[in-house]
Amino acid sequence: AKAAGRDTHRFYAEAMNAEAVAHLSTRSGLRRALERGEFLIHYQPQVSLETGAVTGAEALLRWNHPEKGMVPPGAFIPIAEDSGLIVPIGAWVLAEACRQAARWRDQGLSLSVAVNLSALQLQRSDLVPTVTRALADSGLDPLLLELELTESMLIQNTDLVMENLRRLKAMGVQMSIDDFGTGYSNLSYIGRLAVDKLKIDRSFVADLTRSHDSAKITAAVIQMAHSLNLTAVAEGVEDAGTLEALRVLRCDVAQGYYLGRPGPAEAVERAARQVNPF
Ligand code: C2E
Ligand code: CA
Ligand code: CA
Ligand code: CA
């Protein structure tokens, strides 16, 4: 019976493809990473197109793996979502990002921090308590915390999701729609959810100076944002020409490699202390 058990085990092990095995190791790796403090956050500056000042930063998760080095989120967030580990990992990101923004405030810098939420977090009843705790523990003003949601996360607008968004909004937390223009085309949620910002997807922004269509879409999103009293943010700004085009279109805020790559908090601090990075 023992041998049969081993054979069965071997059969399943061999039947699993390499990808599944890699997933398994990453899943236990992720749990260990959280326990051992292997996660860190890189921050990418967001710059006002009107004043040139750094107004905030997006928190982007990194895994400093003991053997593989710095692992980008695309390589492990899907696994963290499948295994549910995104919930404790996401809670850590929220707490750490709020602590960082509070440190900036203590240094005399008024910078907001934008945190990416996963669909799973938005669908849970512990989201509001988690955000409340991150704000209370850090002492951060809720107005300086921004949560980035994607359009696809709002398709499942269950009562719990709506209630979470309503309560976060009532606390003063800012809401931003990430990758805007790539998802769901029913825009009715924008008014209903009291969204504050639209982040124009980088696929439009990257083509802005080369494609008439991308330029028209970007212009239309900026106009729509303004007519709804929302802030328009462009992500993926990689060159001076794109930055200038966005200024002409009266976009409010820009983010991208040209203005600053994601990096340690100190890089954002240095940029924020410069009077005018343009
Ligand atoms: P995102 O929210 O759309 O984040 C922007 C991504 O674009 C980041 O990739 C950033 O490094 C990259 N980027 C910024 N500027 C430029 C540019 O000028 N050109 C180009 N080509 N890329 C630029 P990153 O850090 O690899 O993150 C990828 C995705 O992982 C994020 O996309 C977000 O969806 C997810 N993510 C990151 N951190 C978290 C987190 O804490 N929680 C959750 N749930 N998701 C996260
Ligand atoms: Ca984002
Ligand atoms: Ca984005
Ligand atoms: Ca994205």
mmCIF file of C-alpha atoms in Angstrom, residues 2-270:
data_model
loop_
_atom_site.group_PDB
_atom_site.id
_atom_site.type_symbol
_atom_site.label_atom_id
_atom_site.label_comp_id
_atom_site.label_asym_id
_atom_site.label_seq_id
_atom_site.Cartn_x
_atom_site.Cartn_y
_atom_site.Cartn_z
ATOM 1 C CA LYS A 2 2.902 2.249 0.812
ATOM 2 C CA ALA A 3 4.481 1.694 -2.631
ATOM 3 C CA ALA A 4 1.136 2.274 -4.336
ATOM 4 C CA GLY A 5 0.794 5.538 -2.455
ATOM 5 C CA ARG A 6 4.214 6.611 -3.603
ATOM 6 C CA ASP A 7 3.376 5.665 -7.190
ATOM 7 C CA THR A 8 0.142 7.611 -7.018
ATOM 8 C CA HIS A 9 2.031 10.544 -5.666
ATOM 9 C CA ARG A 10 4.638 10.281 -8.409
ATOM 10 C CA PHE A 11 1.901 9.962 -11.019
ATOM 11 C CA TYR A 12 0.315 13.225 -9.898
ATOM 12 C CA ALA A 13 3.661 14.950 -9.635
ATOM 13 C CA GLU A 14 4.533 13.982 -13.200
ATOM 14 C CA ALA A 15 1.091 14.867 -14.483
ATOM 15 C CA MET A 16 1.489 18.390 -13.222
ATOM 16 C CA ASN A 17 3.076 20.546 -15.842
ATOM 17 C CA ALA A 18 6.170 22.573 -15.140
ATOM 18 C CA GLU A 19 4.103 25.698 -14.789
ATOM 19 C CA ALA A 20 1.918 24.220 -12.064
ATOM 20 C CA VAL A 21 5.003 23.078 -10.155
ATOM 21 C CA ALA A 22 6.469 26.539 -10.462
ATOM 22 C CA HIS A 23 3.172 27.949 -9.175
ATOM 23 C CA LEU A 24 3.238 25.624 -6.185
ATOM 24 C CA SER A 25 6.729 26.616 -5.234
ATOM 25 C CA THR A 26 5.851 30.260 -5.672
ATOM 26 C CA ARG A 27 2.754 29.867 -3.531
ATOM 27 C CA SER A 28 4.685 28.473 -0.559
ATOM 28 C CA GLY A 29 7.432 30.946 -1.405
ATOM 29 C CA LEU A 30 4.928 33.797 -1.171
ATOM 30 C CA ARG A 31 3.751 32.674 2.241
ATOM 31 C CA ARG A 32 7.357 32.524 3.449
ATOM 32 C CA ALA A 33 8.137 35.862 1.820
ATOM 33 C CA LEU A 34 5.398 37.539 3.826
ATOM 34 C CA GLU A 35 6.652 35.949 7.069
ATOM 35 C CA ARG A 36 10.290 36.806 6.362
ATOM 36 C CA GLY A 37 9.728 40.353 5.178
ATOM 37 C CA GLU A 38 10.896 39.817 1.590
ATOM 38 C CA PHE A 39 8.353 42.227 0.112
ATOM 39 C CA LEU A 40 9.108 45.866 -0.440
ATOM 40 C CA ILE A 41 7.455 48.761 -2.178
ATOM 41 C CA HIS A 42 8.850 50.887 -4.940
ATOM 42 C CA TYR A 43 7.299 54.297 -5.423
ATOM 43 C CA GLN A 44 6.788 56.085 -8.728
ATOM 44 C CA PRO A 45 6.295 59.862 -8.675
ATOM 45 C CA GLN A 46 3.157 61.540 -10.002
ATOM 46 C CA VAL A 47 3.727 65.056 -11.279
ATOM 47 C CA SER A 48 1.320 67.986 -11.660
ATOM 48 C CA LEU A 49 1.332 69.148 -15.290
ATOM 49 C CA GLU A 50 0.364 72.609 -14.150
ATOM 50 C CA THR A 51 3.111 73.259 -11.608
ATOM 51 C CA GLY A 52 5.683 70.552 -12.299
ATOM 52 C CA ALA A 53 5.574 69.562 -8.628
ATOM 53 C CA VAL A 54 5.507 65.971 -7.430
ATOM 54 C CA THR A 55 2.065 65.554 -5.854
ATOM 55 C CA GLY A 56 2.169 61.900 -4.933
ATOM 56 C CA ALA A 57 3.449 58.450 -5.747
ATOM 57 C CA GLU A 58 2.082 55.071 -6.746
ATOM 58 C CA ALA A 59 3.073 52.144 -4.527
ATOM 59 C CA LEU A 60 4.292 49.211 -6.651
ATOM 60 C CA LEU A 61 4.961 45.905 -4.938
ATOM 61 C CA ARG A 62 8.280 44.068 -5.364
ATOM 62 C CA TRP A 63 9.462 40.712 -4.076
ATOM 63 C CA ASN A 64 13.132 40.640 -3.152
ATOM 64 C CA HIS A 65 13.559 36.877 -3.582
ATOM 65 C CA PRO A 66 16.615 35.382 -1.796
ATOM 66 C CA GLU A 67 17.750 33.564 -5.006
ATOM 67 C CA LYS A 68 15.923 35.188 -7.902
ATOM 68 C CA GLY A 69 16.469 38.776 -6.825
ATOM 69 C CA MET A 70 13.861 41.446 -7.521
ATOM 70 C CA VAL A 71 10.708 39.769 -8.852
ATOM 71 C CA PRO A 72 8.181 42.048 -10.626
ATOM 72 C CA PRO A 73 4.513 41.863 -9.575
ATOM 73 C CA GLY A 74 3.376 40.379 -12.885
ATOM 74 C CA ALA A 75 5.300 37.213 -11.965
ATOM 75 C CA PHE A 76 3.627 36.596 -8.614
ATOM 76 C CA ILE A 77 0.450 38.656 -8.171
ATOM 77 C CA PRO A 78 -1.685 36.263 -10.275
ATOM 78 C CA ILE A 79 -0.523 33.403 -7.988
ATOM 79 C CA ALA A 80 -1.146 35.511 -4.904
ATOM 80 C CA GLU A 81 -4.666 36.148 -6.227
ATOM 81 C CA ASP A 82 -5.386 32.467 -6.996
ATOM 82 C CA SER A 83 -4.218 31.377 -3.570
ATOM 83 C CA GLY A 84 -5.936 34.174 -1.672
ATOM 84 C CA LEU A 85 -2.580 35.352 -0.343
ATOM 85 C CA ILE A 86 -3.167 38.699 -2.039
ATOM 86 C CA VAL A 87 -5.405 39.532 0.934
ATOM 87 C CA PRO A 88 -2.663 39.509 3.633
ATOM 88 C CA ILE A 89 -0.076 40.772 1.115
ATOM 89 C CA GLY A 90 -2.420 43.606 0.088
ATOM 90 C CA ALA A 91 -3.015 44.476 3.751
ATOM 91 C CA TRP A 92 0.751 44.731 4.218
ATOM 92 C CA VAL A 93 1.032 47.021 1.154
ATOM 93 C CA LEU A 94 -1.727 49.278 2.515
ATOM 94 C CA ALA A 95 -0.114 49.519 5.960
ATOM 95 C CA GLU A 96 3.387 50.102 4.586
ATOM 96 C CA ALA A 97 2.295 52.669 1.976
ATOM 97 C CA CYS A 98 0.364 54.620 4.637
ATOM 98 C CA ARG A 99 3.407 54.547 6.950
ATOM 99 C CA GLN A 100 5.564 55.884 4.102
ATOM 100 C CA ALA A 101 3.174 58.716 3.263
ATOM 101 C CA ALA A 102 3.063 59.627 6.973
ATOM 102 C CA ARG A 103 6.906 59.744 6.992
ATOM 103 C CA TRP A 104 6.759 62.096 4.001
ATOM 104 C CA ARG A 105 4.316 64.297 5.885
ATOM 105 C CA ASP A 106 6.681 64.311 8.891
ATOM 106 C CA GLN A 107 9.440 65.488 6.520
ATOM 107 C CA GLY A 108 7.244 68.382 5.444
ATOM 108 C CA LEU A 109 6.281 66.830 2.113
ATOM 109 C CA SER A 110 2.613 66.687 1.224
ATOM 110 C CA LEU A 111 2.448 63.627 -1.008
ATOM 111 C CA SER A 112 -0.468 61.294 -1.618
ATOM 112 C CA VAL A 113 0.093 57.578 -1.980
ATOM 113 C CA ALA A 114 -1.785 55.429 -4.493
ATOM 114 C CA VAL A 115 -2.259 51.731 -3.688
ATOM 115 C CA ASN A 116 -3.427 49.114 -6.196
ATOM 116 C CA LEU A 117 -6.287 46.941 -4.968
ATOM 117 C CA SER A 118 -7.042 43.479 -6.199
ATOM 118 C CA ALA A 119 -10.607 42.334 -6.977
ATOM 119 C CA LEU A 120 -10.452 39.849 -4.106
ATOM 120 C CA GLN A 121 -9.721 42.603 -1.583
ATOM 121 C CA LEU A 122 -12.632 44.674 -2.854
ATOM 122 C CA GLN A 123 -15.004 41.720 -2.437
ATOM 123 C CA ARG A 124 -14.244 41.187 1.236
ATOM 124 C CA SER A 125 -15.915 42.534 4.324
ATOM 125 C CA ASP A 126 -12.531 43.088 6.020
ATOM 126 C CA LEU A 127 -11.389 45.702 3.458
ATOM 127 C CA VAL A 128 -12.795 48.720 5.322
ATOM 128 C CA PRO A 129 -11.374 47.578 8.701
ATOM 129 C CA THR A 130 -7.999 46.922 7.014
ATOM 130 C CA VAL A 131 -7.891 50.406 5.474
ATOM 131 C CA THR A 132 -9.119 51.964 8.724
ATOM 132 C CA ARG A 133 -6.328 50.226 10.641
ATOM 133 C CA ALA A 134 -3.643 51.262 8.123
ATOM 134 C CA LEU A 135 -4.778 54.891 8.439
ATOM 135 C CA ALA A 136 -5.096 54.814 12.236
ATOM 136 C CA ASP A 137 -1.737 53.079 12.809
ATOM 137 C CA SER A 138 0.089 55.534 10.537
ATOM 138 C CA GLY A 139 -1.923 58.628 11.431
ATOM 139 C CA LEU A 140 -2.240 59.414 7.717
ATOM 140 C CA ASP A 141 -4.967 61.785 6.540
ATOM 141 C CA PRO A 142 -7.419 59.636 4.506
ATOM 142 C CA LEU A 143 -7.379 62.324 1.798
ATOM 143 C CA LEU A 144 -3.759 61.361 1.102
ATOM 144 C CA LEU A 145 -4.633 57.718 0.431
ATOM 145 C CA GLU A 146 -5.791 56.819 -3.032
ATOM 146 C CA LEU A 147 -7.035 53.385 -4.041
ATOM 147 C CA GLU A 148 -6.603 52.272 -7.651
ATOM 148 C CA LEU A 149 -9.322 50.029 -9.037
ATOM 149 C CA THR A 150 -9.729 48.689 -12.541
ATOM 150 C CA GLU A 151 -12.908 48.803 -14.596
ATOM 151 C CA SER A 152 -13.158 45.013 -14.619
ATOM 152 C CA MET A 153 -13.302 44.985 -10.814
ATOM 153 C CA LEU A 154 -16.452 47.074 -10.985
ATOM 154 C CA ILE A 155 -18.363 44.674 -13.232
ATOM 155 C CA GLN A 156 -19.040 42.518 -10.188
ATOM 156 C CA ASN A 157 -20.795 45.354 -8.460
ATOM 157 C CA THR A 158 -22.242 43.226 -5.704
ATOM 158 C CA ASP A 159 -23.792 44.855 -2.654
ATOM 159 C CA LEU A 160 -20.603 44.200 -0.684
ATOM 160 C CA VAL A 161 -18.375 45.876 -3.301
ATOM 161 C CA MET A 162 -20.713 48.881 -3.459
ATOM 162 C CA GLU A 163 -20.878 49.104 0.323
ATOM 163 C CA ASN A 164 -17.061 48.922 0.613
ATOM 164 C CA LEU A 165 -16.640 51.709 -1.939
ATOM 165 C CA ARG A 166 -19.294 53.853 -0.305
ATOM 166 C CA ARG A 167 -17.722 53.495 3.142
ATOM 167 C CA LEU A 168 -14.174 54.195 1.892
ATOM 168 C CA LYS A 169 -15.467 57.252 0.085
ATOM 169 C CA ALA A 170 -17.246 58.449 3.236
ATOM 170 C CA MET A 171 -13.925 58.148 5.117
ATOM 171 C CA GLY A 172 -12.380 60.550 2.607
ATOM 172 C CA VAL A 173 -10.231 57.991 0.758
ATOM 173 C CA GLN A 174 -9.691 58.912 -2.921
ATOM 174 C CA MET A 175 -10.721 56.515 -5.686
ATOM 175 C CA SER A 176 -9.023 56.217 -9.004
ATOM 176 C CA ILE A 177 -9.844 54.100 -12.069
ATOM 177 C CA ASP A 178 -6.650 52.462 -13.339
ATOM 178 C CA ASP A 179 -5.952 51.468 -16.961
ATOM 179 C CA PHE A 180 -8.940 53.565 -18.006
ATOM 180 C CA GLY A 181 -10.147 52.851 -21.516
ATOM 181 C CA THR A 182 -9.110 49.200 -21.688
ATOM 182 C CA GLY A 183 -12.054 47.547 -19.932
ATOM 183 C CA TYR A 184 -15.703 47.783 -19.360
ATOM 184 C CA SER A 185 -17.386 50.318 -21.627
ATOM 185 C CA ASN A 186 -20.446 51.036 -19.484
ATOM 186 C CA LEU A 187 -19.435 54.286 -17.826
ATOM 187 C CA SER A 188 -22.427 54.638 -15.518
ATOM 188 C CA TYR A 189 -20.362 53.521 -12.528
ATOM 189 C CA ILE A 190 -18.273 56.697 -12.622
ATOM 190 C CA GLY A 191 -21.021 58.917 -11.260
ATOM 191 C CA ARG A 192 -22.492 56.201 -9.084
ATOM 192 C CA LEU A 193 -19.239 55.378 -7.328
ATOM 193 C CA ALA A 194 -18.028 58.929 -6.830
ATOM 194 C CA VAL A 195 -14.681 58.228 -8.467
ATOM 195 C CA ASP A 196 -12.062 61.009 -8.145
ATOM 196 C CA LYS A 197 -9.495 60.228 -10.843
ATOM 197 C CA LEU A 198 -9.194 58.539 -14.207
ATOM 198 C CA LYS A 199 -5.802 57.074 -15.074
ATOM 199 C CA ILE A 200 -5.568 56.923 -18.849
ATOM 200 C CA ASP A 201 -4.037 53.594 -19.820
ATOM 201 C CA ARG A 202 -0.475 53.711 -21.009
ATOM 202 C CA SER A 203 -1.361 52.027 -24.315
ATOM 203 C CA PHE A 204 -3.051 55.310 -25.377
ATOM 204 C CA VAL A 205 -0.442 57.556 -23.784
ATOM 205 C CA ALA A 206 2.500 55.717 -25.371
ATOM 206 C CA ASP A 207 1.074 56.304 -28.868
ATOM 207 C CA LEU A 208 -0.053 59.847 -28.249
ATOM 208 C CA THR A 209 2.471 61.573 -30.504
ATOM 209 C CA ARG A 210 2.356 58.903 -33.239
ATOM 210 C CA SER A 211 -1.290 57.915 -33.540
ATOM 211 C CA HIS A 212 -4.191 60.236 -34.305
ATOM 212 C CA ASP A 213 -6.623 57.779 -32.744
ATOM 213 C CA SER A 214 -4.709 57.560 -29.463
ATOM 214 C CA ALA A 215 -4.459 61.358 -29.371
ATOM 215 C CA LYS A 216 -8.209 61.684 -29.909
ATOM 216 C CA ILE A 217 -9.044 59.062 -27.285
ATOM 217 C CA THR A 218 -6.714 60.709 -24.766
ATOM 218 C CA ALA A 219 -8.210 64.139 -25.483
ATOM 219 C CA ALA A 220 -11.732 62.755 -25.101
ATOM 220 C CA VAL A 221 -10.959 61.049 -21.773
ATOM 221 C CA ILE A 222 -9.391 64.259 -20.411
ATOM 222 C CA GLN A 223 -12.443 66.279 -21.494
ATOM 223 C CA MET A 224 -14.815 63.751 -20.010
ATOM 224 C CA ALA A 225 -12.864 63.707 -16.727
ATOM 225 C CA HIS A 226 -13.013 67.482 -16.516
ATOM 226 C CA SER A 227 -16.697 67.726 -17.311
ATOM 227 C CA LEU A 228 -17.324 65.290 -14.437
ATOM 228 C CA ASN A 229 -14.967 67.223 -12.137
ATOM 229 C CA LEU A 230 -12.449 64.384 -12.055
ATOM 230 C CA THR A 231 -8.671 64.535 -12.218
ATOM 231 C CA ALA A 232 -7.114 63.137 -15.397
ATOM 232 C CA VAL A 233 -3.870 61.220 -14.866
ATOM 233 C CA ALA A 234 -1.716 59.928 -17.733
ATOM 234 C CA GLU A 235 0.453 56.892 -17.060
ATOM 235 C CA GLY A 236 3.371 55.622 -19.130
ATOM 236 C CA VAL A 237 4.859 58.992 -20.115
ATOM 237 C CA GLU A 238 8.202 58.034 -21.643
ATOM 238 C CA ASP A 239 9.393 61.173 -23.452
ATOM 239 C CA ALA A 240 9.290 64.967 -23.528
ATOM 240 C CA GLY A 241 7.037 65.089 -26.611
ATOM 241 C CA THR A 242 4.349 63.043 -24.872
ATOM 242 C CA LEU A 243 4.595 65.224 -21.766
ATOM 243 C CA GLU A 244 4.191 68.377 -23.885
ATOM 244 C CA ALA A 245 1.223 66.890 -25.782
ATOM 245 C CA LEU A 246 -0.472 66.071 -22.456
ATOM 246 C CA ARG A 247 0.084 69.614 -21.257
ATOM 247 C CA VAL A 248 -1.518 70.991 -24.395
ATOM 248 C CA LEU A 249 -4.477 68.650 -23.778
ATOM 249 C CA ARG A 250 -4.747 70.024 -20.199
ATOM 250 C CA CYS A 251 -4.182 66.669 -18.560
ATOM 251 C CA ASP A 252 -3.729 67.238 -14.803
ATOM 252 C CA VAL A 253 -1.163 64.705 -13.652
ATOM 253 C CA ALA A 254 1.462 62.550 -15.357
ATOM 254 C CA GLN A 255 3.416 59.473 -14.370
ATOM 255 C CA GLY A 256 6.006 57.521 -16.331
ATOM 256 C CA TYR A 257 9.647 56.614 -16.847
ATOM 257 C CA TYR A 258 10.391 60.068 -18.273
ATOM 258 C CA LEU A 259 9.351 61.668 -14.972
ATOM 259 C CA GLY A 260 10.741 58.967 -12.698
ATOM 260 C CA ARG A 261 10.988 55.195 -12.599
ATOM 261 C CA PRO A 262 9.573 53.259 -9.667
ATOM 262 C CA GLY A 263 12.240 53.186 -6.958
ATOM 263 C CA PRO A 264 12.948 53.600 -3.252
ATOM 264 C CA ALA A 265 10.975 56.237 -1.344
ATOM 265 C CA GLU A 266 14.095 58.440 -1.141
ATOM 266 C CA ALA A 267 14.038 59.010 -4.916
ATOM 267 C CA VAL A 268 10.500 60.399 -4.657
ATOM 268 C CA GLU A 269 11.621 62.613 -1.757
ATOM 269 C CA ARG A 270 14.491 64.050 -3.796
#
